[in-house]
PDB file of N, CA and C in Angstrom:
ATOM      1  N   UNK A   1     -17.958  44.221  -0.190  1.00  0.00           N
ATOM      2  CA  UNK A   1     -18.547  44.600  -1.443  1.00  0.00           C
ATOM      3  C   UNK A   1     -19.368  45.866  -1.258  1.00  0.00           C
ATOM      4  N   UNK A   2     -19.426  46.661  -2.316  1.00  0.00           N
ATOM      5  CA  UNK A   2     -20.236  47.859  -2.310  1.00  0.00           C
ATOM      6  C   UNK A   2     -21.525  47.588  -3.059  1.00  0.00           C
ATOM      7  N   UNK A   3     -22.585  48.195  -2.614  1.00  0.00           N
ATOM      8  CA  UNK A   3     -23.854  48.028  -3.305  1.00  0.00           C
ATOM      9  C   UNK A   3     -24.334  49.397  -3.753  1.00  0.00           C
ATOM     10  N   UNK A   4     -24.765  49.469  -5.005  1.00  0.00           N
ATOM     11  CA  UNK A   4     -25.294  50.704  -5.555  1.00  0.00           C
ATOM     12  C   UNK A   4     -26.711  50.445  -6.006  1.00  0.00           C
ATOM     13  N   UNK A   5     -27.634  51.240  -5.530  1.00  0.00           N
ATOM     14  CA  UNK A   5     -29.017  51.121  -5.970  1.00  0.00           C
ATOM     15  C   UNK A   5     -29.428  52.444  -6.586  1.00  0.00           C
ATOM     16  N   UNK A   6     -30.016  52.381  -7.739  1.00  0.00           N
ATOM     17  CA  UNK A   6     -30.415  53.586  -8.450  1.00  0.00           C
ATOM     18  C   UNK A   6     -31.824  53.420  -8.978  1.00  0.00           C
ATOM     19  N   UNK A   7     -32.681  54.381  -8.712  1.00  0.00           N
ATOM     20  CA  UNK A   7     -34.021  54.329  -9.268  1.00  0.00           C
ATOM     21  C   UNK A   7     -33.938  54.841 -10.693  1.00  0.00           C
ATOM     22  N   UNK A   8     -34.356  54.024 -11.635  1.00  0.00           N
ATOM     23  CA  UNK A   8     -34.311  54.388 -13.035  1.00  0.00           C
ATOM     24  C   UNK A   8     -35.578  55.175 -13.367  1.00  0.00           C
ATOM     25  N   UNK A   9     -35.392  56.375 -13.891  1.00  0.00           N
ATOM     26  CA  UNK A   9     -36.512  57.238 -14.232  1.00  0.00           C
ATOM     27  C   UNK A   9     -37.442  56.530 -15.211  1.00  0.00           C
ATOM     28  N   UNK A  10     -38.723  56.552 -14.927  1.00  0.00           N
ATOM     29  CA  UNK A  10     -39.693  55.919 -15.798  1.00  0.00           C
ATOM     30  C   UNK A  10     -39.789  54.414 -15.603  1.00  0.00           C
ATOM     31  N   UNK A  11     -39.108  53.883 -14.637  1.00  0.00           N
ATOM     32  CA  UNK A  11     -39.108  52.443 -14.390  1.00  0.00           C
ATOM     33  C   UNK A  11     -39.319  52.250 -12.895  1.00  0.00           C
ATOM     34  N   UNK A  12     -40.289  51.436 -12.518  1.00  0.00           N
ATOM     35  CA  UNK A  12     -40.604  51.271 -11.101  1.00  0.00           C
ATOM     36  C   UNK A  12     -39.704  50.271 -10.391  1.00  0.00           C
ATOM     37  N   UNK A  13     -38.847  49.581 -11.136  1.00  0.00           N
ATOM     38  CA  UNK A  13     -37.943  48.609 -10.517  1.00  0.00           C
ATOM     39  C   UNK A  13     -36.660  49.289 -10.046  1.00  0.00           C
ATOM     40  N   UNK A  14     -36.116  48.782  -8.961  1.00  0.00           N
ATOM     41  CA  UNK A  14     -34.805  49.231  -8.521  1.00  0.00           C
ATOM     42  C   UNK A  14     -33.753  48.380  -9.203  1.00  0.00           C
ATOM     43  N   UNK A  15     -32.665  48.997  -9.549  1.00  0.00           N
ATOM     44  CA  UNK A  15     -31.564  48.296 -10.187  1.00  0.00           C
ATOM     45  C   UNK A  15     -30.400  48.302  -9.212  1.00  0.00           C
ATOM     46  N   UNK A  16     -29.973  47.140  -8.789  1.00  0.00           N
ATOM     47  CA  UNK A  16     -28.883  47.038  -7.818  1.00  0.00           C
ATOM     48  C   UNK A  16     -27.677  46.401  -8.469  1.00  0.00           C
ATOM     49  N   UNK A  17     -26.600  47.139  -8.526  1.00  0.00           N
ATOM     50  CA  UNK A  17     -25.348  46.611  -9.056  1.00  0.00           C
ATOM     51  C   UNK A  17     -24.341  46.494  -7.936  1.00  0.00           C
ATOM     52  N   UNK A  18     -23.538  45.471  -8.007  1.00  0.00           N
ATOM     53  CA  UNK A  18     -22.518  45.207  -7.012  1.00  0.00           C
ATOM     54  C   UNK A  18     -21.282  44.749  -7.769  1.00  0.00           C
ATOM     55  N   UNK A  19     -20.128  45.076  -7.284  1.00  0.00           N
ATOM     56  CA  UNK A  19     -18.883  44.722  -7.952  1.00  0.00           C
ATOM     57  C   UNK A  19     -17.909  44.182  -6.923  1.00  0.00           C
ATOM     58  N   UNK A  20     -17.212  43.107  -7.274  1.00  0.00           N
ATOM     59  CA  UNK A  20     -16.193  42.557  -6.375  1.00  0.00           C
ATOM     60  C   UNK A  20     -15.077  41.940  -7.198  1.00  0.00           C
ATOM     61  N   UNK A  21     -13.958  41.729  -6.543  1.00  0.00           N
ATOM     62  CA  UNK A  21     -12.903  40.922  -7.154  1.00  0.00           C
ATOM     63  C   UNK A  21     -13.307  39.463  -7.030  1.00  0.00           C
ATOM     64  N   UNK A  22     -12.950  38.664  -8.012  1.00  0.00           N
ATOM     65  CA  UNK A  22     -13.229  37.227  -7.956  1.00  0.00           C
ATOM     66  C   UNK A  22     -12.511  36.656  -6.740  1.00  0.00           C
ATOM     67  N   UNK A  23     -13.233  36.020  -5.868  1.00  0.00           N
ATOM     68  CA  UNK A  23     -12.717  35.482  -4.598  1.00  0.00           C
ATOM     69  C   UNK A  23     -12.028  36.556  -3.756  1.00  0.00           C
ATOM     70  N   UNK A  24     -12.412  37.808  -3.952  1.00  0.00           N
ATOM     71  CA  UNK A  24     -11.847  38.946  -3.208  1.00  0.00           C
ATOM     72  C   UNK A  24     -10.326  39.000  -3.326  1.00  0.00           C
ATOM     73  N   UNK A  25      -9.804  38.601  -4.483  1.00  0.00           N
ATOM     74  CA  UNK A  25      -8.359  38.537  -4.710  1.00  0.00           C
ATOM     75  C   UNK A  25      -7.986  39.374  -5.935  1.00  0.00           C
ATOM     76  N   UNK A  26      -7.486  40.617  -5.730  1.00  0.00           N
ATOM     77  CA  UNK A  26      -7.108  41.466  -6.858  1.00  0.00           C
ATOM     78  C   UNK A  26      -6.051  40.838  -7.775  1.00  0.00           C
ATOM     79  N   UNK A  27      -5.211  39.962  -7.243  1.00  0.00           N
ATOM     80  CA  UNK A  27      -4.153  39.336  -8.045  1.00  0.00           C
ATOM     81  C   UNK A  27      -4.719  38.442  -9.148  1.00  0.00           C
ATOM     82  N   UNK A  28      -5.951  37.985  -9.009  1.00  0.00           N
ATOM     83  CA  UNK A  28      -6.573  37.140 -10.036  1.00  0.00           C
ATOM     84  C   UNK A  28      -6.900  37.928 -11.300  1.00  0.00           C
ATOM     85  N   UNK A  29      -6.930  39.258 -11.201  1.00  0.00           N
ATOM     86  CA  UNK A  29      -7.255  40.144 -12.320  1.00  0.00           C
ATOM     87  C   UNK A  29      -8.594  39.787 -12.957  1.00  0.00           C
ATOM     88  N   UNK A  30      -9.579  39.502 -12.090  1.00  0.00           N
ATOM     89  CA  UNK A  30     -10.938  39.198 -12.521  1.00  0.00           C
ATOM     90  C   UNK A  30     -11.906  39.925 -11.596  1.00  0.00           C
ATOM     91  N   UNK A  31     -12.961  40.459 -12.188  1.00  0.00           N
ATOM     92  CA  UNK A  31     -13.994  41.099 -11.387  1.00  0.00           C
ATOM     93  C   UNK A  31     -15.319  40.380 -11.630  1.00  0.00           C
ATOM     94  N   UNK A  32     -16.222  40.525 -10.680  1.00  0.00           N
ATOM     95  CA  UNK A  32     -17.553  39.946 -10.818  1.00  0.00           C
ATOM     96  C   UNK A  32     -18.557  41.088 -10.696  1.00  0.00           C
ATOM     97  N   UNK A  33     -19.386  41.225 -11.723  1.00  0.00           N
ATOM     98  CA  UNK A  33     -20.443  42.222 -11.735  1.00  0.00           C
ATOM     99  C   UNK A  33     -21.752  41.522 -11.405  1.00  0.00           C
ATOM    100  N   UNK A  34     -22.408  41.984 -10.348  1.00  0.00           N
ATOM    101  CA  UNK A  34     -23.660  41.377  -9.899  1.00  0.00           C
ATOM    102  C   UNK A  34     -24.834  42.292 -10.221  1.00  0.00           C
ATOM    103  N   UNK A  35     -25.907  41.703 -10.701  1.00  0.00           N
ATOM    104  CA  UNK A  35     -27.173  42.406 -10.854  1.00  0.00           C
ATOM    105  C   UNK A  35     -28.120  41.804  -9.828  1.00  0.00           C
ATOM    106  N   UNK A  36     -28.285  42.484  -8.717  1.00  0.00           N
ATOM    107  CA  UNK A  36     -29.148  41.992  -7.651  1.00  0.00           C
ATOM    108  C   UNK A  36     -30.589  42.455  -7.813  1.00  0.00           C
ATOM    109  N   UNK A  37     -30.867  43.131  -8.923  1.00  0.00           N
ATOM    110  CA  UNK A  37     -32.214  43.629  -9.171  1.00  0.00           C
ATOM    111  C   UNK A  37     -33.144  42.553  -9.696  1.00  0.00           C
ATOM    112  N   UNK A  38     -34.386  42.958  -9.937  1.00  0.00           N
ATOM    113  CA  UNK A  38     -35.405  42.026 -10.408  1.00  0.00           C
ATOM    114  C   UNK A  38     -35.534  42.032 -11.925  1.00  0.00           C
ATOM    115  N   UNK A  39     -34.768  42.885 -12.600  1.00  0.00           N
ATOM    116  CA  UNK A  39     -34.921  43.049 -14.034  1.00  0.00           C
ATOM    117  C   UNK A  39     -33.569  42.912 -14.742  1.00  0.00           C
ATOM    118  N   UNK A  40     -33.589  42.262 -15.901  1.00  0.00           N
ATOM    119  CA  UNK A  40     -32.389  42.173 -16.735  1.00  0.00           C
ATOM    120  C   UNK A  40     -32.060  43.564 -17.256  1.00  0.00           C
ATOM    121  N   UNK A  41     -30.778  43.910 -17.272  1.00  0.00           N
ATOM    122  CA  UNK A  41     -30.367  45.191 -17.835  1.00  0.00           C
ATOM    123  C   UNK A  41     -29.418  44.954 -18.990  1.00  0.00           C
ATOM    124  N   UNK A  42     -29.278  45.945 -19.817  1.00  0.00           N
ATOM    125  CA  UNK A  42     -28.336  45.856 -20.913  1.00  0.00           C
ATOM    126  C   UNK A  42     -28.832  46.654 -22.101  1.00  0.00           C
ATOM    127  N   UNK A  43     -27.939  46.983 -22.972  1.00  0.00           N
ATOM    128  CA  UNK A  43     -26.509  46.711 -22.849  1.00  0.00           C
ATOM    129  C   UNK A  43     -25.866  47.636 -21.816  1.00  0.00           C
ATOM    130  N   UNK A  44     -24.731  47.208 -21.306  1.00  0.00           N
ATOM    131  CA  UNK A  44     -23.969  47.997 -20.341  1.00  0.00           C
ATOM    132  C   UNK A  44     -22.526  48.079 -20.818  1.00  0.00           C
ATOM    133  N   UNK A  45     -21.979  49.286 -20.779  1.00  0.00           N
ATOM    134  CA  UNK A  45     -20.574  49.472 -21.134  1.00  0.00           C
ATOM    135  C   UNK A  45     -19.787  49.601 -19.841  1.00  0.00           C
ATOM    136  N   UNK A  46     -18.760  48.775 -19.702  1.00  0.00           N
ATOM    137  CA  UNK A  46     -17.876  48.848 -18.555  1.00  0.00           C
ATOM    138  C   UNK A  46     -16.571  49.486 -19.004  1.00  0.00           C
ATOM    139  N   UNK A  47     -16.096  50.422 -18.220  1.00  0.00           N
ATOM    140  CA  UNK A  47     -14.839  51.103 -18.509  1.00  0.00           C
ATOM    141  C   UNK A  47     -13.948  50.941 -17.292  1.00  0.00           C
ATOM    142  N   UNK A  48     -12.750  50.404 -17.505  1.00  0.00           N
ATOM    143  CA  UNK A  48     -11.771  50.349 -16.423  1.00  0.00           C
ATOM    144  C   UNK A  48     -10.669  51.351 -16.750  1.00  0.00           C
ATOM    145  N   UNK A  49     -10.177  51.990 -15.714  1.00  0.00           N
ATOM    146  CA  UNK A  49      -9.145  53.014 -15.864  1.00  0.00           C
ATOM    147  C   UNK A  49      -7.970  52.608 -14.998  1.00  0.00           C
ATOM    148  N   UNK A  50      -6.771  52.661 -15.594  1.00  0.00           N
ATOM    149  CA  UNK A  50      -5.586  52.294 -14.823  1.00  0.00           C
ATOM    150  C   UNK A  50      -4.981  53.528 -14.157  1.00  0.00           C
ATOM    151  N   UNK A  51      -3.869  53.337 -13.470  1.00  0.00           N
ATOM    152  CA  UNK A  51      -3.246  54.412 -12.693  1.00  0.00           C
ATOM    153  C   UNK A  51      -2.744  55.563 -13.562  1.00  0.00           C
ATOM    154  N   UNK A  52      -2.544  55.333 -14.863  1.00  0.00           N
ATOM    155  CA  UNK A  52      -2.099  56.405 -15.766  1.00  0.00           C
ATOM    156  C   UNK A  52      -3.281  57.032 -16.506  1.00  0.00           C
ATOM    157  N   UNK A  53      -4.497  56.742 -16.070  1.00  0.00           N
ATOM    158  CA  UNK A  53      -5.747  57.273 -16.627  1.00  0.00           C
ATOM    159  C   UNK A  53      -6.076  56.721 -18.019  1.00  0.00           C
ATOM    160  N   UNK A  54      -5.424  55.642 -18.412  1.00  0.00           N
ATOM    161  CA  UNK A  54      -5.735  54.995 -19.684  1.00  0.00           C
ATOM    162  C   UNK A  54      -7.038  54.217 -19.527  1.00  0.00           C
ATOM    163  N   UNK A  55      -7.931  54.327 -20.521  1.00  0.00           N
ATOM    164  CA  UNK A  55      -9.246  53.696 -20.440  1.00  0.00           C
ATOM    165  C   UNK A  55      -9.332  52.458 -21.319  1.00  0.00           C
ATOM    166  N   UNK A  56     -10.009  51.452 -20.787  1.00  0.00           N
ATOM    167  CA  UNK A  56     -10.235  50.190 -21.486  1.00  0.00           C
ATOM    168  C   UNK A  56     -11.722  49.875 -21.361  1.00  0.00           C
ATOM    169  N   UNK A  57     -12.331  49.380 -22.443  1.00  0.00           N
ATOM    170  CA  UNK A  57     -13.778  49.159 -22.446  1.00  0.00           C
ATOM    171  C   UNK A  57     -14.151  47.707 -22.710  1.00  0.00           C
ATOM    172  N   UNK A  58     -15.344  47.364 -22.220  1.00  0.00           N
ATOM    173  CA  UNK A  58     -15.930  46.044 -22.459  1.00  0.00           C
ATOM    174  C   UNK A  58     -17.442  46.226 -22.404  1.00  0.00           C
ATOM    175  N   UNK A  59     -18.156  45.641 -23.361  1.00  0.00           N
ATOM    176  CA  UNK A  59     -19.611  45.764 -23.405  1.00  0.00           C
ATOM    177  C   UNK A  59     -20.263  44.432 -23.090  1.00  0.00           C
ATOM    178  N   UNK A  60     -21.273  44.492 -22.251  1.00  0.00           N
ATOM    179  CA  UNK A  60     -22.076  43.314 -21.924  1.00  0.00           C
ATOM    180  C   UNK A  60     -23.466  43.575 -22.500  1.00  0.00           C
ATOM    181  N   UNK A  61     -23.934  42.687 -23.353  1.00  0.00           N
ATOM    182  CA  UNK A  61     -25.232  42.880 -24.000  1.00  0.00           C
ATOM    183  C   UNK A  61     -26.384  42.830 -23.009  1.00  0.00           C
ATOM    184  N   UNK A  62     -26.346  41.889 -22.081  1.00  0.00           N
ATOM    185  CA  UNK A  62     -27.374  41.879 -21.043  1.00  0.00           C
ATOM    186  C   UNK A  62     -26.846  41.224 -19.779  1.00  0.00           C
ATOM    187  N   UNK A  63     -27.346  41.740 -18.674  1.00  0.00           N
ATOM    188  CA  UNK A  63     -26.993  41.217 -17.360  1.00  0.00           C
ATOM    189  C   UNK A  63     -28.296  40.730 -16.732  1.00  0.00           C
ATOM    190  N   UNK A  64     -28.516  39.415 -16.735  1.00  0.00           N
ATOM    191  CA  UNK A  64     -29.758  38.876 -16.168  1.00  0.00           C
ATOM    192  C   UNK A  64     -29.889  39.216 -14.679  1.00  0.00           C
ATOM    193  N   UNK A  65     -31.126  39.258 -14.220  1.00  0.00           N
ATOM    194  CA  UNK A  65     -31.364  39.551 -12.807  1.00  0.00           C
ATOM    195  C   UNK A  65     -30.848  38.417 -11.928  1.00  0.00           C
ATOM    196  N   UNK A  66     -30.441  38.810 -10.731  1.00  0.00           N
ATOM    197  CA  UNK A  66     -30.008  37.859  -9.700  1.00  0.00           C
ATOM    198  C   UNK A  66     -28.854  36.966 -10.150  1.00  0.00           C
ATOM    199  N   UNK A  67     -27.889  37.555 -10.842  1.00  0.00           N
ATOM    200  CA  UNK A  67     -26.765  36.765 -11.337  1.00  0.00           C
ATOM    201  C   UNK A  67     -25.487  37.602 -11.279  1.00  0.00           C
ATOM    202  N   UNK A  68     -24.347  36.919 -11.212  1.00  0.00           N
ATOM    203  CA  UNK A  68     -23.051  37.566 -11.274  1.00  0.00           C
ATOM    204  C   UNK A  68     -22.335  37.140 -12.541  1.00  0.00           C
ATOM    205  N   UNK A  69     -21.616  38.068 -13.152  1.00  0.00           N
ATOM    206  CA  UNK A  69     -20.880  37.778 -14.382  1.00  0.00           C
ATOM    207  C   UNK A  69     -19.394  37.969 -14.117  1.00  0.00           C
ATOM    208  N   UNK A  70     -18.625  36.918 -14.363  1.00  0.00           N
ATOM    209  CA  UNK A  70     -17.172  36.962 -14.197  1.00  0.00           C
ATOM    210  C   UNK A  70     -16.553  37.603 -15.434  1.00  0.00           C
ATOM    211  N   UNK A  71     -15.714  38.615 -15.216  1.00  0.00           N
ATOM    212  CA  UNK A  71     -15.067  39.320 -16.322  1.00  0.00           C
ATOM    213  C   UNK A  71     -13.576  39.413 -16.027  1.00  0.00           C
ATOM    214  N   UNK A  72     -12.776  38.919 -16.940  1.00  0.00           N
ATOM    215  CA  UNK A  72     -11.319  39.027 -16.810  1.00  0.00           C
ATOM    216  C   UNK A  72     -10.885  40.412 -17.285  1.00  0.00           C
ATOM    217  N   UNK A  73      -9.980  41.035 -16.569  1.00  0.00           N
ATOM    218  CA  UNK A  73      -9.519  42.359 -16.964  1.00  0.00           C
ATOM    219  C   UNK A  73      -8.897  42.342 -18.355  1.00  0.00           C
ATOM    220  N   UNK A  74      -8.345  41.215 -18.771  1.00  0.00           N
ATOM    221  CA  UNK A  74      -7.750  41.093 -20.111  1.00  0.00           C
ATOM    222  C   UNK A  74      -8.800  41.216 -21.216  1.00  0.00           C
ATOM    223  N   UNK A  75     -10.096  41.094 -20.883  1.00  0.00           N
ATOM    224  CA  UNK A  75     -11.155  41.247 -21.880  1.00  0.00           C
ATOM    225  C   UNK A  75     -11.394  42.713 -22.231  1.00  0.00           C
ATOM    226  N   UNK A  76     -10.970  43.629 -21.375  1.00  0.00           N
ATOM    227  CA  UNK A  76     -11.121  45.058 -21.633  1.00  0.00           C
ATOM    228  C   UNK A  76     -10.068  45.493 -22.645  1.00  0.00           C
ATOM    229  N   UNK A  77     -10.476  46.347 -23.595  1.00  0.00           N
ATOM    230  CA  UNK A  77      -9.581  46.802 -24.665  1.00  0.00           C
ATOM    231  C   UNK A  77      -9.554  48.323 -24.714  1.00  0.00           C
ATOM    232  N   UNK A  78      -8.380  48.864 -25.071  1.00  0.00           N
ATOM    233  CA  UNK A  78      -8.286  50.304 -25.259  1.00  0.00           C
ATOM    234  C   UNK A  78      -8.660  50.643 -26.702  1.00  0.00           C
ATOM    235  N   UNK A  79      -8.529  51.913 -27.073  1.00  0.00           N
ATOM    236  CA  UNK A  79      -8.931  52.332 -28.423  1.00  0.00           C
ATOM    237  C   UNK A  79      -8.068  51.714 -29.517  1.00  0.00           C
ATOM    238  N   UNK A  80      -6.891  51.187 -29.161  1.00  0.00           N
ATOM    239  CA  UNK A  80      -6.008  50.505 -30.120  1.00  0.00           C
ATOM    240  C   UNK A  80      -6.151  48.990 -30.041  1.00  0.00           C
ATOM    241  N   UNK A  81      -7.195  48.520 -29.383  1.00  0.00           N
ATOM    242  CA  UNK A  81      -7.504  47.097 -29.213  1.00  0.00           C
ATOM    243  C   UNK A  81      -6.454  46.347 -28.387  1.00  0.00           C
ATOM    244  N   UNK A  82      -5.760  47.071 -27.517  1.00  0.00           N
ATOM    245  CA  UNK A  82      -4.785  46.446 -26.627  1.00  0.00           C
ATOM    246  C   UNK A  82      -5.484  46.069 -25.316  1.00  0.00           C
ATOM    247  N   UNK A  83      -5.107  44.927 -24.717  1.00  0.00           N
ATOM    248  CA  UNK A  83      -5.752  44.502 -23.468  1.00  0.00           C
ATOM    249  C   UNK A  83      -5.341  45.375 -22.282  1.00  0.00           C
ATOM    250  N   UNK A  84      -6.139  45.301 -21.235  1.00  0.00           N
ATOM    251  CA  UNK A  84      -5.870  46.060 -20.016  1.00  0.00           C
ATOM    252  C   UNK A  84      -4.458  45.797 -19.519  1.00  0.00           C
ATOM    253  N   UNK A  85      -3.797  46.866 -19.100  1.00  0.00           N
ATOM    254  CA  UNK A  85      -2.462  46.774 -18.517  1.00  0.00           C
ATOM    255  C   UNK A  85      -2.367  47.828 -17.419  1.00  0.00           C
ATOM    256  N   UNK A  86      -1.631  47.509 -16.363  1.00  0.00           N
ATOM    257  CA  UNK A  86      -1.437  48.455 -15.277  1.00  0.00           C
ATOM    258  C   UNK A  86      -2.212  48.059 -14.040  1.00  0.00           C
ATOM    259  N   UNK A  87      -2.321  49.019 -13.130  1.00  0.00           N
ATOM    260  CA  UNK A  87      -3.057  48.803 -11.885  1.00  0.00           C
ATOM    261  C   UNK A  87      -4.438  49.423 -11.996  1.00  0.00           C
ATOM    262  N   UNK A  88      -5.439  48.694 -11.579  1.00  0.00           N
ATOM    263  CA  UNK A  88      -6.820  49.145 -11.655  1.00  0.00           C
ATOM    264  C   UNK A  88      -7.040  50.320 -10.702  1.00  0.00           C
ATOM    265  N   UNK A  89      -7.530  51.444 -11.253  1.00  0.00           N
ATOM    266  CA  UNK A  89      -7.773  52.630 -10.442  1.00  0.00           C
ATOM    267  C   UNK A  89      -9.259  52.965 -10.327  1.00  0.00           C
ATOM    268  N   UNK A  90     -10.061  52.511 -11.316  1.00  0.00           N
ATOM    269  CA  UNK A  90     -11.478  52.848 -11.311  1.00  0.00           C
ATOM    270  C   UNK A  90     -12.235  51.930 -12.263  1.00  0.00           C
ATOM    271  N   UNK A  91     -13.497  51.647 -11.923  1.00  0.00           N
ATOM    272  CA  UNK A  91     -14.396  50.899 -12.803  1.00  0.00           C
ATOM    273  C   UNK A  91     -15.668  51.718 -12.953  1.00  0.00           C
ATOM    274  N   UNK A  92     -16.047  51.986 -14.204  1.00  0.00           N
ATOM    275  CA  UNK A  92     -17.290  52.689 -14.492  1.00  0.00           C
ATOM    276  C   UNK A  92     -18.243  51.727 -15.182  1.00  0.00           C
ATOM    277  N   UNK A  93     -19.505  51.774 -14.787  1.00  0.00           N
ATOM    278  CA  UNK A  93     -20.536  50.969 -15.427  1.00  0.00           C
ATOM    279  C   UNK A  93     -21.570  51.947 -15.970  1.00  0.00           C
ATOM    280  N   UNK A  94     -21.755  51.924 -17.297  1.00  0.00           N
ATOM    281  CA  UNK A  94     -22.663  52.860 -17.954  1.00  0.00           C
ATOM    282  C   UNK A  94     -23.809  52.093 -18.596  1.00  0.00           C
ATOM    283  N   UNK A  95     -25.035  52.520 -18.313  1.00  0.00           N
ATOM    284  CA  UNK A  95     -26.220  51.857 -18.854  1.00  0.00           C
ATOM    285  C   UNK A  95     -27.404  52.805 -18.774  1.00  0.00           C
ATOM    286  N   UNK A  96     -28.252  52.793 -19.766  1.00  0.00           N
ATOM    287  CA  UNK A  96     -29.506  53.572 -19.778  1.00  0.00           C
ATOM    288  C   UNK A  96     -29.310  55.014 -19.328  1.00  0.00           C
ATOM    289  N   UNK A  97     -28.227  55.642 -19.749  1.00  0.00           N
ATOM    290  CA  UNK A  97     -27.975  57.024 -19.373  1.00  0.00           C
ATOM    291  C   UNK A  97     -27.465  57.220 -17.958  1.00  0.00           C
ATOM    292  N   UNK A  98     -27.186  56.150 -17.253  1.00  0.00           N
ATOM    293  CA  UNK A  98     -26.660  56.213 -15.887  1.00  0.00           C
ATOM    294  C   UNK A  98     -25.196  55.798 -15.874  1.00  0.00           C
ATOM    295  N   UNK A  99     -24.478  56.271 -14.871  1.00  0.00           N
ATOM    296  CA  UNK A  99     -23.085  55.853 -14.701  1.00  0.00           C
ATOM    297  C   UNK A  99     -22.830  55.598 -13.223  1.00  0.00           C
ATOM    298  N   UNK A 100     -22.253  54.436 -12.940  1.00  0.00           N
ATOM    299  CA  UNK A 100     -21.882  54.062 -11.586  1.00  0.00           C
ATOM    300  C   UNK A 100     -20.364  53.933 -11.573  1.00  0.00           C
ATOM    301  N   UNK A 101     -19.712  54.494 -10.557  1.00  0.00           N
ATOM    302  CA  UNK A 101     -18.251  54.451 -10.476  1.00  0.00           C
ATOM    303  C   UNK A 101     -17.842  53.731  -9.198  1.00  0.00           C
ATOM    304  N   UNK A 102     -16.951  52.753  -9.354  1.00  0.00           N
ATOM    305  CA  UNK A 102     -16.396  52.013  -8.227  1.00  0.00           C
ATOM    306  C   UNK A 102     -14.887  52.233  -8.179  1.00  0.00           C
ATOM    307  N   UNK A 103     -14.363  52.390  -6.976  1.00  0.00           N
ATOM    308  CA  UNK A 103     -12.929  52.568  -6.746  1.00  0.00           C
ATOM    309  C   UNK A 103     -12.438  51.367  -5.940  1.00  0.00           C
ATOM    310  N   UNK A 104     -11.350  50.716  -6.394  1.00  0.00           N
ATOM    311  CA  UNK A 104     -10.835  49.592  -5.607  1.00  0.00           C
ATOM    312  C   UNK A 104     -10.234  50.082  -4.289  1.00  0.00           C
ATOM    313  N   UNK A 105     -10.515  49.336  -3.233  1.00  0.00           N
ATOM    314  CA  UNK A 105      -9.963  49.612  -1.902  1.00  0.00           C
ATOM    315  C   UNK A 105      -9.526  48.292  -1.310  1.00  0.00           C
ATOM    316  N   UNK A 106      -8.239  47.993  -1.392  1.00  0.00           N
ATOM    317  CA  UNK A 106      -7.753  46.703  -0.910  1.00  0.00           C
ATOM    318  C   UNK A 106      -8.317  45.590  -1.761  1.00  0.00           C
ATOM    319  N   UNK A 107      -9.030  44.664  -1.132  1.00  0.00           N
ATOM    320  CA  UNK A 107      -9.597  43.543  -1.888  1.00  0.00           C
ATOM    321  C   UNK A 107     -11.095  43.737  -2.155  1.00  0.00           C
ATOM    322  N   UNK A 108     -11.569  44.986  -2.040  1.00  0.00           N
ATOM    323  CA  UNK A 108     -12.984  45.304  -2.247  1.00  0.00           C
ATOM    324  C   UNK A 108     -13.113  46.516  -3.160  1.00  0.00           C
ATOM    325  N   UNK A 109     -14.350  46.860  -3.477  1.00  0.00           N
ATOM    326  CA  UNK A 109     -14.638  48.074  -4.230  1.00  0.00           C
ATOM    327  C   UNK A 109     -15.554  48.966  -3.409  1.00  0.00           C
ATOM    328  N   UNK A 110     -15.351  50.270  -3.549  1.00  0.00           N
ATOM    329  CA  UNK A 110     -16.190  51.249  -2.872  1.00  0.00           C
ATOM    330  C   UNK A 110     -16.831  52.122  -3.945  1.00  0.00           C
ATOM    331  N   UNK A 111     -18.123  52.346  -3.809  1.00  0.00           N
ATOM    332  CA  UNK A 111     -18.817  53.202  -4.768  1.00  0.00           C
ATOM    333  C   UNK A 111     -18.413  54.648  -4.533  1.00  0.00           C
ATOM    334  N   UNK A 112     -18.060  55.326  -5.622  1.00  0.00           N
ATOM    335  CA  UNK A 112     -17.710  56.739  -5.529  1.00  0.00           C
ATOM    336  C   UNK A 112     -18.988  57.547  -5.405  1.00  0.00           C
ATOM    337  N   UNK A 113     -18.987  58.512  -4.514  1.00  0.00           N
ATOM    338  CA  UNK A 113     -20.189  59.336  -4.296  1.00  0.00           C
ATOM    339  C   UNK A 113     -20.127  60.601  -5.095  1.00  0.00           C
TER     340      UNK A 113
END
């Protein structure tokens, strides 16, 4: 698993996000978003991009601290309200003016620098 920590401007808490495949199995087509920080965050927009650069979005109203949220890739929708299709190429997490990008690598995710 990759861990991303970002200091939020104007906020003294660190926000730690982590992303993994459910049971580290990409075939399950489920990801788990972890908030390892001390503070609830939200709303957060998640964007998944497939190999053809098609974007699919999903919004989470709040991510409680110290918890993981299971998200099925089929919950992500494109601009025509179609569910995710294709091979996962990138996951973006956008919140409070910040963006974190994860790239799948085998059965794990690596944070893009």
